[in-house]
Coordinates of C-alpha atoms (C1' of nucleotides) in Angstrom, one line a residue:
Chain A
X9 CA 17.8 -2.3 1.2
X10 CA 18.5 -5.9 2.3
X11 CA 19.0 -6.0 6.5
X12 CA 22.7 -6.3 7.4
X13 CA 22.2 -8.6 10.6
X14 CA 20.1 -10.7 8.1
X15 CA 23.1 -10.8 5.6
X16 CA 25.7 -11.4 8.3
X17 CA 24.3 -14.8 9.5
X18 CA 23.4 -15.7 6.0
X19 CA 25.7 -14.7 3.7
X20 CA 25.6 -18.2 1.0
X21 CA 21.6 -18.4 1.1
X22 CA 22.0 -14.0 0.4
X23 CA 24.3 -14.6 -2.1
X24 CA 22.4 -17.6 -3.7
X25 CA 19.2 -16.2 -3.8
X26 CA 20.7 -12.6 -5.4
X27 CA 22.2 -14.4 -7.9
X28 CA 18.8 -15.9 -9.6
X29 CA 18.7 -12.4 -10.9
X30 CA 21.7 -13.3 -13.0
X31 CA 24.5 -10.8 -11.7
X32 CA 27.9 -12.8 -10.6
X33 CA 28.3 -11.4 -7.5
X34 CA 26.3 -9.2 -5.3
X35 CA 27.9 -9.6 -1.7
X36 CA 31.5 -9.7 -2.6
X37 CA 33.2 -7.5 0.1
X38 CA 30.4 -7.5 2.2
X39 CA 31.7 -9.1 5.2
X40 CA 35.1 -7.5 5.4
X41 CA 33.2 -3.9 5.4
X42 CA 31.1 -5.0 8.5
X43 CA 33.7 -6.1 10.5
X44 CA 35.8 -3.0 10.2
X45 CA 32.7 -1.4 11.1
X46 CA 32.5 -2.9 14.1
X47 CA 35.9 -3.0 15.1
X48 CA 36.2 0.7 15.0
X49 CA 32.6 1.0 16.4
X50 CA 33.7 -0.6 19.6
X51 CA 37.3 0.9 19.6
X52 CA 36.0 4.4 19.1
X53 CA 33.2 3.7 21.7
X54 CA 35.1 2.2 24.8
X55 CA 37.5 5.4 24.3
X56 CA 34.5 7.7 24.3
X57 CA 32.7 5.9 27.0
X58 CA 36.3 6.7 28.9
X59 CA 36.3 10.3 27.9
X60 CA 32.4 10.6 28.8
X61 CA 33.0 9.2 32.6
X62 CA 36.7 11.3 33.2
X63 CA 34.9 15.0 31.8
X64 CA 32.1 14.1 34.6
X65 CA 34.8 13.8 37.1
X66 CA 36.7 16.9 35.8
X67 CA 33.1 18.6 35.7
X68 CA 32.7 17.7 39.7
X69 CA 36.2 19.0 40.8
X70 CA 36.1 22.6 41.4
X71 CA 39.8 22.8 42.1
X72 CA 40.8 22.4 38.0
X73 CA 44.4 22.1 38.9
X74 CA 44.3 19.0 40.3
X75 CA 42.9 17.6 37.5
X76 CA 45.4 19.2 34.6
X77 CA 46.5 15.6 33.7
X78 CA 43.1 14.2 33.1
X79 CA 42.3 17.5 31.0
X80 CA 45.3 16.9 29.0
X81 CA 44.8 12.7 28.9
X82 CA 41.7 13.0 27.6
X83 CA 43.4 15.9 24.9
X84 CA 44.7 13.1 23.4
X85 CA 41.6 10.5 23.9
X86 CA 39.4 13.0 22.0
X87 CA 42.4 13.2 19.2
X88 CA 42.5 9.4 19.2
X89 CA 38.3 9.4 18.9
X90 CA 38.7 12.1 16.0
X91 CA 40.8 9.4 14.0
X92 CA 38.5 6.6 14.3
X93 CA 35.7 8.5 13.8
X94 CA 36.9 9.6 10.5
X95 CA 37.3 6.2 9.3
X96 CA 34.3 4.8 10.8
X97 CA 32.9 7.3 9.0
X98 CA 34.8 6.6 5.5
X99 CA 33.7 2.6 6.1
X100 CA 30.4 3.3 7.0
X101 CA 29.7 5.2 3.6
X102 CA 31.5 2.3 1.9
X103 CA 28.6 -0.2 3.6
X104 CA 25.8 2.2 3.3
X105 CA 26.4 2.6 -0.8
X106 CA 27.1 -1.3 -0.8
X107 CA 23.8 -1.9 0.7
X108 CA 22.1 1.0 -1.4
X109 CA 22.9 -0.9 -4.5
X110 CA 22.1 -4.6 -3.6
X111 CA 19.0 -5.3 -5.0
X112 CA 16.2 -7.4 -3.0
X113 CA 15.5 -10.9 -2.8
X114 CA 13.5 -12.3 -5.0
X115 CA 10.4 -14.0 -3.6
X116 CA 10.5 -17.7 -2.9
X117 CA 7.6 -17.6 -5.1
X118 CA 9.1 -15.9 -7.9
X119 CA 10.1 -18.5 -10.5
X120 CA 13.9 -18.9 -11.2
X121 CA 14.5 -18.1 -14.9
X122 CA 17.7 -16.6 -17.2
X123 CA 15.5 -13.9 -18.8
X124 CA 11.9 -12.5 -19.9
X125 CA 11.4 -15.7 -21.8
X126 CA 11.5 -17.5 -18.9
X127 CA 8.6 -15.2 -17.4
X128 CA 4.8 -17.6 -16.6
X129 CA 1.8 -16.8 -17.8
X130 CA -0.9 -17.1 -15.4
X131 CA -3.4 -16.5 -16.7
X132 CA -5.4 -14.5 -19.6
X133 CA -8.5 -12.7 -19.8
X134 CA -10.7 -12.3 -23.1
X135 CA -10.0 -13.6 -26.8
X136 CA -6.9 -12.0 -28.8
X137 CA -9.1 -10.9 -32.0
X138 CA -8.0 -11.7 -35.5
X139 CA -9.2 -8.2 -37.0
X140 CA -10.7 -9.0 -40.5
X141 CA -9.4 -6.4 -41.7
X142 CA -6.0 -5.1 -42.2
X143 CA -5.6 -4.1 -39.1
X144 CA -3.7 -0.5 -38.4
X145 CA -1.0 0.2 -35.4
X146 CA -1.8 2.9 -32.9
X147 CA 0.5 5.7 -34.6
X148 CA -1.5 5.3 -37.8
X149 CA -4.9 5.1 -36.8
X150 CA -3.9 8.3 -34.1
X151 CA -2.6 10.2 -36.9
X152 CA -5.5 9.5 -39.7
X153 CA -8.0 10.6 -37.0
X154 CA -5.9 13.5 -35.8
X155 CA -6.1 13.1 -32.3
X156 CA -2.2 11.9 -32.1
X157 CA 0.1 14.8 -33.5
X158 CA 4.0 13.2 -33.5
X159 CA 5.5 15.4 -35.7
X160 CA 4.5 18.9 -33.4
X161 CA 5.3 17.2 -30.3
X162 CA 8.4 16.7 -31.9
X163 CA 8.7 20.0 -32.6
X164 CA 7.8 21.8 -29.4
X165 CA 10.3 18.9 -27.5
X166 CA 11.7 16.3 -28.9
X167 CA 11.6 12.7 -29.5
X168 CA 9.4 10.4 -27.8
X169 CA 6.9 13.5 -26.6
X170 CA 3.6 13.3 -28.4
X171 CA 0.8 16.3 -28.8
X172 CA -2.5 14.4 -28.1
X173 CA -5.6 16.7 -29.7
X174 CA -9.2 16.7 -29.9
X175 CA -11.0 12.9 -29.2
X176 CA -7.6 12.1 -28.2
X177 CA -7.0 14.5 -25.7
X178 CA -10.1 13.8 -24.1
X179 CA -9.9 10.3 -24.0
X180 CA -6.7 10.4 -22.4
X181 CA -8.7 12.6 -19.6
X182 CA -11.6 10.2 -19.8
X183 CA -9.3 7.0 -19.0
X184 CA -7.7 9.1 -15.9
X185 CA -11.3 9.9 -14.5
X186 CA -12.6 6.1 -14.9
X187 CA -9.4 4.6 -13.6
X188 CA -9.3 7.4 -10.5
X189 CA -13.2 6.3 -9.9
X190 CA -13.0 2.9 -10.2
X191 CA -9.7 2.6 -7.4
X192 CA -11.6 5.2 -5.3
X193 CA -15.6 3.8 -5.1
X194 CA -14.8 0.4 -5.6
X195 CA -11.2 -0.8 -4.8
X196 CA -11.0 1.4 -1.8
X197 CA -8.1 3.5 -2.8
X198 CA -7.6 6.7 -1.3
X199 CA -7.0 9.6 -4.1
X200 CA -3.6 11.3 -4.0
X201 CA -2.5 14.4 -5.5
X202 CA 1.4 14.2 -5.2
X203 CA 4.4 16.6 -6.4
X204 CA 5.7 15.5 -10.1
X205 CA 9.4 16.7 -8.5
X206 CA 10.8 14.6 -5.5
X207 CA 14.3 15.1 -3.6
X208 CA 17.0 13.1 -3.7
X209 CA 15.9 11.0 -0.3
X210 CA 12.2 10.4 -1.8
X211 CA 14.2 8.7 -5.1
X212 CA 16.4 6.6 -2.3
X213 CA 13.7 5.5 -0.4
X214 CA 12.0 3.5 -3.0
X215 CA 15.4 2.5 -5.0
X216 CA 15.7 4.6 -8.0
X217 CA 18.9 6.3 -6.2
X218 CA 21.7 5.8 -6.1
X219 CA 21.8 3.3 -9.2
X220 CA 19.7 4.4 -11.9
X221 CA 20.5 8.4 -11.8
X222 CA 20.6 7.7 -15.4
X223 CA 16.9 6.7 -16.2
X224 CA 15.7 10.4 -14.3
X225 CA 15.3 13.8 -15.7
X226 CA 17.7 15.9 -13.1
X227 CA 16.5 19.2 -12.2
X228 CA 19.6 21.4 -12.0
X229 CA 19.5 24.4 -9.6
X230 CA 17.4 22.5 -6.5
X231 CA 18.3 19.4 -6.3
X232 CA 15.1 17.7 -7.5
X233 CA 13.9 15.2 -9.9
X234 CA 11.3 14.5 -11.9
X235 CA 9.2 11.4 -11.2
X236 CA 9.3 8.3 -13.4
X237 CA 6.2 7.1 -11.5
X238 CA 4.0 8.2 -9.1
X239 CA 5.3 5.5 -6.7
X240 CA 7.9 7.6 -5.5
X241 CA 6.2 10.8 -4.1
X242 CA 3.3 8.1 -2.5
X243 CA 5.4 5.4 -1.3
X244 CA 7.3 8.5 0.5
X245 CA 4.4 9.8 2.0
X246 CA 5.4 7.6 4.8
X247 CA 8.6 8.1 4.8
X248 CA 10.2 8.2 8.2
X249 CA 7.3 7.9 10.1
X250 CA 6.0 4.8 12.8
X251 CA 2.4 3.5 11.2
X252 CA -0.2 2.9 13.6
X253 CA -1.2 -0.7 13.5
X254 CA -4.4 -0.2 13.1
X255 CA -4.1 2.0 9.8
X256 CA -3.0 -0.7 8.1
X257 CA -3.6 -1.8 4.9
X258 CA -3.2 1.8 3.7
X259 CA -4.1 2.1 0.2
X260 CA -3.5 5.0 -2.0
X261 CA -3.9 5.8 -6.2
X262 CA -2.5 9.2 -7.7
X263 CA -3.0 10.2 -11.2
X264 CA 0.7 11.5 -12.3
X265 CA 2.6 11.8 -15.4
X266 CA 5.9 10.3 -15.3
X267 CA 9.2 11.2 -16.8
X268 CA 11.7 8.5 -17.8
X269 CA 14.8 9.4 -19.7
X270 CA 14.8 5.7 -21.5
X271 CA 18.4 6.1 -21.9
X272 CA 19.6 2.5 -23.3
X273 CA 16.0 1.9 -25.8
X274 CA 17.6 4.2 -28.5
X275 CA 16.0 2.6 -31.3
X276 CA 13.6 0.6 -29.5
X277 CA 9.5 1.5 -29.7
X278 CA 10.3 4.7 -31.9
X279 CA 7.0 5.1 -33.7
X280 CA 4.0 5.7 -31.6
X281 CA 3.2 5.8 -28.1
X282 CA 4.2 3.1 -26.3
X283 CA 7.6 4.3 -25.2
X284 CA 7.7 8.3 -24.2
X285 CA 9.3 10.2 -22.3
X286 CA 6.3 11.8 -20.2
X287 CA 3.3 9.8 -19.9
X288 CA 0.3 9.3 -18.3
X289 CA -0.1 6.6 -15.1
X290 CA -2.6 6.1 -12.9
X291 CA -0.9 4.5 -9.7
X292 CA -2.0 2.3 -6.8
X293 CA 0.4 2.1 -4.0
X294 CA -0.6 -0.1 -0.5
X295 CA 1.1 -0.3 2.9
X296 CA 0.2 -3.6 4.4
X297 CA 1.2 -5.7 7.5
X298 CA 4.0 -8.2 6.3
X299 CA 1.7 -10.9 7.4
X300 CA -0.8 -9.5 4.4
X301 CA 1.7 -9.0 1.8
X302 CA 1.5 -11.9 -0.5
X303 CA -2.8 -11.9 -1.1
X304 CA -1.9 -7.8 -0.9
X305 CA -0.2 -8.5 -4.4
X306 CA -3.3 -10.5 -5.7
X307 CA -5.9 -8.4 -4.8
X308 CA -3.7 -5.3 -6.5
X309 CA -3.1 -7.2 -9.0
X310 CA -6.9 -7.6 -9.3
X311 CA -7.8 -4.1 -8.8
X312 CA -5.7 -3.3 -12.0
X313 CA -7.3 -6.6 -14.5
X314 CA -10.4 -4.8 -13.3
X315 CA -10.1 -2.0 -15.4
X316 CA -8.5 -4.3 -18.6
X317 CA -12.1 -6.2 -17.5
X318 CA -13.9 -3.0 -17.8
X319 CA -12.8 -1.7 -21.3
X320 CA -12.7 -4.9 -22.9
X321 CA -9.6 -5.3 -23.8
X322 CA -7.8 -8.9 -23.5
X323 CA -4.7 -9.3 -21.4
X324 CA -2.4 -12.1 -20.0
X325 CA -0.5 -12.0 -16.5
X326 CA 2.8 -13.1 -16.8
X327 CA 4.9 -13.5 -13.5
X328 CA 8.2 -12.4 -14.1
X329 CA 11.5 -14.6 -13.5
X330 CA 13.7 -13.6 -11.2
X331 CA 16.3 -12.1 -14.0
X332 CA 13.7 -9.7 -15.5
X333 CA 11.8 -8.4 -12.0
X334 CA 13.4 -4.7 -10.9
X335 CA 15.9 -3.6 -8.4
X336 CA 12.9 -3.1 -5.5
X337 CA 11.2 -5.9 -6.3
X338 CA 10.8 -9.2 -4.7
X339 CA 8.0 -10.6 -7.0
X340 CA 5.8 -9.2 -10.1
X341 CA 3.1 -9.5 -12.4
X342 CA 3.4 -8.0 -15.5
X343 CA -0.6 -7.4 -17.4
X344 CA 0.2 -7.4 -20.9
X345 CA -2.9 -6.1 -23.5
X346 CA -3.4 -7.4 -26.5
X347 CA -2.4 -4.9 -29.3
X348 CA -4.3 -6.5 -33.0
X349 CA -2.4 -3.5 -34.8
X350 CA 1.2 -5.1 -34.0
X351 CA -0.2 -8.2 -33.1
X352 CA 1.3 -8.5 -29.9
X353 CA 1.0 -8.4 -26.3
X354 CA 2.5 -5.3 -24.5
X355 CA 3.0 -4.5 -20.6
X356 CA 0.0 -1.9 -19.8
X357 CA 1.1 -2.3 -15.6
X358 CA 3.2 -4.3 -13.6
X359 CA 2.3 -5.2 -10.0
X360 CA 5.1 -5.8 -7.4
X361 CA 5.4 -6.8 -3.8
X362 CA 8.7 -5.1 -2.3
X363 CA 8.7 -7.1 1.2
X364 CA 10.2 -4.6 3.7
X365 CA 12.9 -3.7 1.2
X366 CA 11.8 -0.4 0.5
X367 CA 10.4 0.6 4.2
X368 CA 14.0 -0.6 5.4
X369 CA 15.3 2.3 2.5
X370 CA 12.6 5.0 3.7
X371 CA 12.1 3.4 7.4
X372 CA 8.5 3.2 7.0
X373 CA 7.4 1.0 10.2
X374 CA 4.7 -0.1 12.7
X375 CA 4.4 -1.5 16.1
X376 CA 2.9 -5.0 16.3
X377 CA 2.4 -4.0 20.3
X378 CA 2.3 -0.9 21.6
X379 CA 5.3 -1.2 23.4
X380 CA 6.5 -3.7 21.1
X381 CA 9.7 -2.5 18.5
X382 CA 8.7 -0.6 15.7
X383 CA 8.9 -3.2 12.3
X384 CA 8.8 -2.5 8.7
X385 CA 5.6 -2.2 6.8
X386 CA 6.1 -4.0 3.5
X387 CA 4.7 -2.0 0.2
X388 CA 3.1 -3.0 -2.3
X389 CA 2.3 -1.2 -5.8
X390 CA 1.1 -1.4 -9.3
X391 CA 0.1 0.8 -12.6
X392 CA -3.7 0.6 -13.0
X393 CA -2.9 1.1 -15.7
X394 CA -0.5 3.3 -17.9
X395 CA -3.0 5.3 -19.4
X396 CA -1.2 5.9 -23.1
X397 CA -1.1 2.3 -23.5
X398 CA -4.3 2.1 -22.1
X399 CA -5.2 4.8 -25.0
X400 CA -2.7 3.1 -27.6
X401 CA -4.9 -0.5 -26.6
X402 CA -8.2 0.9 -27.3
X403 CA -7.0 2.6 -30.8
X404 CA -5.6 -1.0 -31.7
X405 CA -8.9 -3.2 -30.3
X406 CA -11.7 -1.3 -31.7
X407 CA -10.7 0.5 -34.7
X408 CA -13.0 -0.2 -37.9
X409 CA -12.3 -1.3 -41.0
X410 CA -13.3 2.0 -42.2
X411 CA -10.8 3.7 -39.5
X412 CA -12.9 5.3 -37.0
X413 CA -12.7 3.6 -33.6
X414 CA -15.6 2.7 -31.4
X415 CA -15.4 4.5 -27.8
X416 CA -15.9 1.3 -25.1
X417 CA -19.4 1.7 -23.3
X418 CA -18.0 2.1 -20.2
X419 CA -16.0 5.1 -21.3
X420 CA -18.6 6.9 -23.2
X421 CA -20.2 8.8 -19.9
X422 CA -16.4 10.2 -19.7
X423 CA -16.2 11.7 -23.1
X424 CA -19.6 13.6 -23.1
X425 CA -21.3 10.7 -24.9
X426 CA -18.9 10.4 -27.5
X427 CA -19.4 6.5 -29.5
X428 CA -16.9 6.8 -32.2
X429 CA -14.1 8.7 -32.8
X430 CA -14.1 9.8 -36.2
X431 CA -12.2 11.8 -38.5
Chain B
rG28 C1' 14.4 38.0 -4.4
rG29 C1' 14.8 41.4 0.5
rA30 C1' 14.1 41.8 6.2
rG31 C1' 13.1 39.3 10.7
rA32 C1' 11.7 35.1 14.0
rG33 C1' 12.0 30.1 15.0
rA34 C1' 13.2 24.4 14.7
rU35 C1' 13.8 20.3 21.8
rG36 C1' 10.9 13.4 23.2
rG37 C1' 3.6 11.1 20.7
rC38 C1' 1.9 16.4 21.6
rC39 C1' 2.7 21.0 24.4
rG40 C1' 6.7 23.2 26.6
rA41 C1' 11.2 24.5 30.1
rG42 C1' 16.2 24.8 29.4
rU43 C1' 22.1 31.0 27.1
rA44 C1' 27.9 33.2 32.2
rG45 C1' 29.1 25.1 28.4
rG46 C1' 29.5 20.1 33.0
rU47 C1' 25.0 16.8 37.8
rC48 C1' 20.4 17.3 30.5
rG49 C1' 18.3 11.7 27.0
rA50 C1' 16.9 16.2 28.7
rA51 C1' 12.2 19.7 34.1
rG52 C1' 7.0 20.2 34.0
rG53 C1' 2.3 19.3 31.7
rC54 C1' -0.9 16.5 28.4
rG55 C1' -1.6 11.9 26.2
rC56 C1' -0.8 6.6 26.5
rU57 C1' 0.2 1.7 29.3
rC58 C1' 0.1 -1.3 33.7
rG59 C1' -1.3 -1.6 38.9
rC60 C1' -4.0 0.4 43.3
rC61 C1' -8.3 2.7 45.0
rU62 C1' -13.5 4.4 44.8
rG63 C1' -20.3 0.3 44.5
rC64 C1' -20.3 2.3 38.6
rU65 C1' -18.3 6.9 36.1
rA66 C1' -15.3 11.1 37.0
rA67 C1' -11.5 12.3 40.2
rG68 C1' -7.2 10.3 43.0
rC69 C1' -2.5 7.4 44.0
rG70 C1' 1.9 4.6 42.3
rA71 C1' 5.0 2.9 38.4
rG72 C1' 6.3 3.1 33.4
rU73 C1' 6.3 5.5 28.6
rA74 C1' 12.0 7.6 22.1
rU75 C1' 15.1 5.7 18.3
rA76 C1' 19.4 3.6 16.0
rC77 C1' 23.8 1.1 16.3
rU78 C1' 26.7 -2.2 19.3
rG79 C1' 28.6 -5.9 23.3
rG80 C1' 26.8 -9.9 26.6
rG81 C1' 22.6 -13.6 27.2
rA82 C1' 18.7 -19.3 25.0
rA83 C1' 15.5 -15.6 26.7
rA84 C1' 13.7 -12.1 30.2
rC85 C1' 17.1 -8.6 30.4
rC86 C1' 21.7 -6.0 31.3
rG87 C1' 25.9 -2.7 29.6
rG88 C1' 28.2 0.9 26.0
rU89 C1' 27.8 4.7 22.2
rA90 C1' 25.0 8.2 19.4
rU91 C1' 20.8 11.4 18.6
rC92 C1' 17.6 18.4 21.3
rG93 C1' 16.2 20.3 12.4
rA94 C1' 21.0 18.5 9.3
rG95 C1' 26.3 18.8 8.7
rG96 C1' 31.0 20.7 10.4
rG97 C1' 34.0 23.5 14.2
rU98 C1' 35.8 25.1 19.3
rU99 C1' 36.5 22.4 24.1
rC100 C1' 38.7 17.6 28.8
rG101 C1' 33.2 18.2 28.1
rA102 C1' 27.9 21.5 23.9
rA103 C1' 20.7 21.3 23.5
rU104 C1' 23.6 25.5 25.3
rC105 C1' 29.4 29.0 21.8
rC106 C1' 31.0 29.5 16.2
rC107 C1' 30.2 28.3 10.8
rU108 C1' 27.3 26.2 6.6
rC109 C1' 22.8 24.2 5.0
rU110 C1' 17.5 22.7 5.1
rC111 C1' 12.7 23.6 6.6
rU112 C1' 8.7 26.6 9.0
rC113 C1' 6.4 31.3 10.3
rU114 C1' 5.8 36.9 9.7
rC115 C1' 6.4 41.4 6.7
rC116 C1' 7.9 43.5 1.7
rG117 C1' 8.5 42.5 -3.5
rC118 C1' 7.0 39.2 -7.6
rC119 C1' 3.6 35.8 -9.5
rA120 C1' -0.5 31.3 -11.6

RNA sequence: GGAGAGAUGGCCGAGUAGGUCGAAGGCGCUCGCCUGCUAAGCGAGUAUACUGGGAAACCGGUAUCGAGGGUUCGAAUCCCUCUCUCUCCGCCA
C-alpha cells in the first residue's frame, strides 16, 4: 500500500511513476475520495466532540430535569453522527480497497521498459553448454529414469501435479537440505517452519488480496488459503508488531511448498515440471532498516547465485522493467538457469525489494528512537531457489549421452552418496 | 464435536447498580536529582491511528479496554454476533 499523505501532495509524480508499469490510470478518483473523507471526518468529529463535552455536563447534574433539553439536543446530535458515520464508513471502504489495489512504485533504479523484453541482464555466471549430444528436456530424461511419474500424478490429481519417485524423490529432499544449510550456516538465515494455510489478512498484508483471489487455492469452510509462497506466512510473522531497532536486519528461510492455481497459462509450460501447481521453494525473506534496503537486495540476491554457484549450473540476472516487476514490488532480479534440454534460460528465483509497501499493508514497523514514531521496516525477499526447477536444471545440465545424469559433488553427501542417477 | 472460563496499555493487574476511565496500582523503560562508587531513594515522563493548526518545537479534536454491531444524552462496564486463548470430555496423526 502506497501512503495516502504521500499521494495527496504528489499526485502527477504518483501517477507518473505508476504508470511505467504500463496501466492507463492508477490514481483516477483518488483525490475526490480523500476529500469526502475528510470532510465527513471533521463534520462527524466537531459534532461528537459537542456531544462528548454536553453528556459530561448532563453526567455532573444530579437534578436530570433540568437538563431534559440537552438529553434530547444531543438525541438528535447522536442521530446526525449515526448518518455521517455510515458514510464515512461507505467512503472509507471505497479508499481502503483503492489503495489495496494500487500497486507500488517502482524503484528509481528499476529501468523503465514496455515489457519482459525490455528486462537488463546484469550479469551471468558460468558457460551455457552446447551438449554434444542430442540433448533431452527434463520430462524425458525424468521419465526414462523413472524418478518423474506425470501420468499417476495425473491420475491421483490432475494436471500440472507430478509423482516424483525413487533418485527423484530424494533429490528433491537433498536440494531442500543443501539450500536450508547453506541460508542457515552461511548466509545467516534463521530456519522457519511456517503454516502452508494463511488467513485472509496474512494474504493482504503482503499483496496477494484483494486482487489476485484468482491465482490462490480457496479453502472453503475456514476461511483460509493455501500459500503460493512461503513469503506470505514469514513476511506475516511480523505482522502488526513494532520491531526493536536493534533486531534488525531480521533474516529468515522456510522450506514450503507452494500452491498457485496458474489460472491464465492454460497451454503454457504443459509438459514437465516447470509450471505446477504445488511445488517446492526454499524461501529467504529479510526485514531491514529502510536505510539498508537497496545493498539488502544485493546481498539476497547473492545468497541465492550462491547456490546456482554451488551446483554448477549457469545463470543470468536479469533486472526486470518496470512493466514486468509484481504488484508488491518496487525492484527485482530475476536468476534465470540455463536449461541445454530446451535450450533456454528459465527463472529458477526472483529477488525483490518491496520498500515499506508491504509493512504499510501488514504495519510492520520500528522506532528509529525510543521515543521516536514508530516507522515501516521495508522487506525484502527471494526464492533460493525453486527447488523443481532447481531439480528440472540439474536433469537438463548433467544428463549423459547415454541418459543417466551425473549427481553434482556438492549434492552427493545429500543423497547417501549417490553419483549418477541411473535407470 | 460437547461443557465451562477468559481476552484491559511494553508486561502484570484493578475496574459490573453505565458518567469525573485513555483507563488505578505495580513492574519495566527514559530523563533529571541525590548518595564518594553500586544498590536503594526522590521527581517527571512513558500507547497507537486518523485529523485540524504550526516552518518547527508543539498545541487541539476524534477514535481505540479481542473484532464487529446494538441500546443510551453518555459504555471497558448492558445486549447480540464472531475470533482467539485456557480447562474438562470426545475424537485423532
Amino acid at each position: 500500500m502506497l501512503d495516502l499523505k504521500y499521494i495527496r501532495e504528489n499526485l502527477d509524480e504518483a501517477e507518473r511513476r505508476l504508470r511505467t508499469r504500463g496501466g492507463k490510470s492508477y490514481l483516477d478518483g483518488l483525490r475526490e475520495l480523500d476529500e469526502r473523507r475528510r470532510t465527513l471526518l471533521k463534520e462527524g468529529e466537531t459534532l461528537k466532540a459537542l456531544r462528548n463535552s454536553v453528556s459530561d455536563e448532563i453526567g455532573r447534574t444530579k437534578d436530570k430535569s433540568q437538563v431534559q433539553d440537552k438529553i434530547l439536543a444531543m438525541r438528535e446530535v447522536s442521530h446526525k453522527i449515526k448518518g455521517l458515520d455510515d458514510e464515512l464508513g461507505l467512503v472509507d471502504e471505497q479508499l481502503q480497497s483503492f489503495l489495496l489495489t494500487v500497486p507500488n512504485l517502482p524503484h528509481g533504479t528499476t529501468p523503465i521498459g514496455a515489457s519482459e523484453n525490455d528486462n537488463v541482464q546484469v550479469r551471468c555466471w558460468g558457460e551455457p553448454q552446447k551438449l554434444p549430444f542430442a540433448a533431452k528436456p527434463h520430462w524425458d530424461l525424468g521419465e526414462d529414469l523413472g524418478i518423474l511419474d506425470f501420468e499417476r500424478g495425473a491420475k491421483i490429481t490432475g494436471a500440472r501435479f507430478t509423482l516424483y519417485r525413487g533418485a527423484g524423490a530424494r533429490m528433491e529432499r537433498a536440494l531442500i537440505n543443501l539450500m536450508l544449510d547453506l541460508h542457515t550456516d552461511q548466509h545467516g538465515y534463521q530456519e522457519v517452519l511456517p503454516p502452508f494455510m494463511v488467513n485472509r489478512d496474512s494474504m493482504t498484508g503482503t499483496g496477494q488480496l484483494p486482487k489476485f483471489e484468482d491465482d490462490l487455492f480457496k479453502m472453503v469452510d475456514p476461511d483460509f488459503f493455501l500459500i503460493p509462497t512461503a513469503e506470505v506466512p514469514v513476511t506475516n510473522i511480523h505482522r502488526g508488531e513494532i520491531l526493536k531497532k536493534s533486531d534488525l536486519p531480521i533474516s529468515y528461510c522456510a522450506y514450503t511448498p507452494c500452491f498457485r492455481r496458474e489460472a491464465g497459462s492454460y497451454g503454457k509450460d504443459t509438459r514437465g515440471l516447470i509450471r505446477q501447481h504445488q511445488f517446492n521453494k526454499v524461501e529467504l525473506v529479510k526485514f531491514v532498516h529502510p536505510s539498508e534496503s537497496d545493498a539488502g537486495l544485493e546481498t539476497l540476491t547473492g545468497h541465492a547465485e550462491k547456490v546456482l554457484q554451488l551446483l554448477g549450473l549457469p545463470y543470468r540476472v536479469m533486472a526486470l522493467c518496470s512493466a514486468d516487476i509484481g504488484f508488491s514490488a518496487a525492484k527485482t532480479y530475476d536468476l534465470e538457469v540455463w536449461l541445454p534440454g530446451q535450450c533456454c534460460y528459465r527463472e529458477i528465483s526472483s529477488c525483490s525489494t518491496f520498500g515499506d509497501f508491504q509493512a504499510r499493508r501488514a504495519s510492520i514497523r520500528f522506532r528509529e528512537d525510543e521515543k521516536g514514531k514508530p516507522e515501516f521496516v521495508h522487506t525484502l525477499n527471494g526464492s533460493g531457489l525453486a527447488v523443481g526447477r532447481t531439480l528440472v536444471a540439474i536433469l537438463e545440465n548433467y544428463q549423459q549421452e547415454d541418459g543417466s545424469v551425473l549427481v553434482p559433488p556438492v549434492l552427493q553427501p545429500y543423497m547417501g552418496g549417490l553419483e549418477r542417477i541411473v535407470r
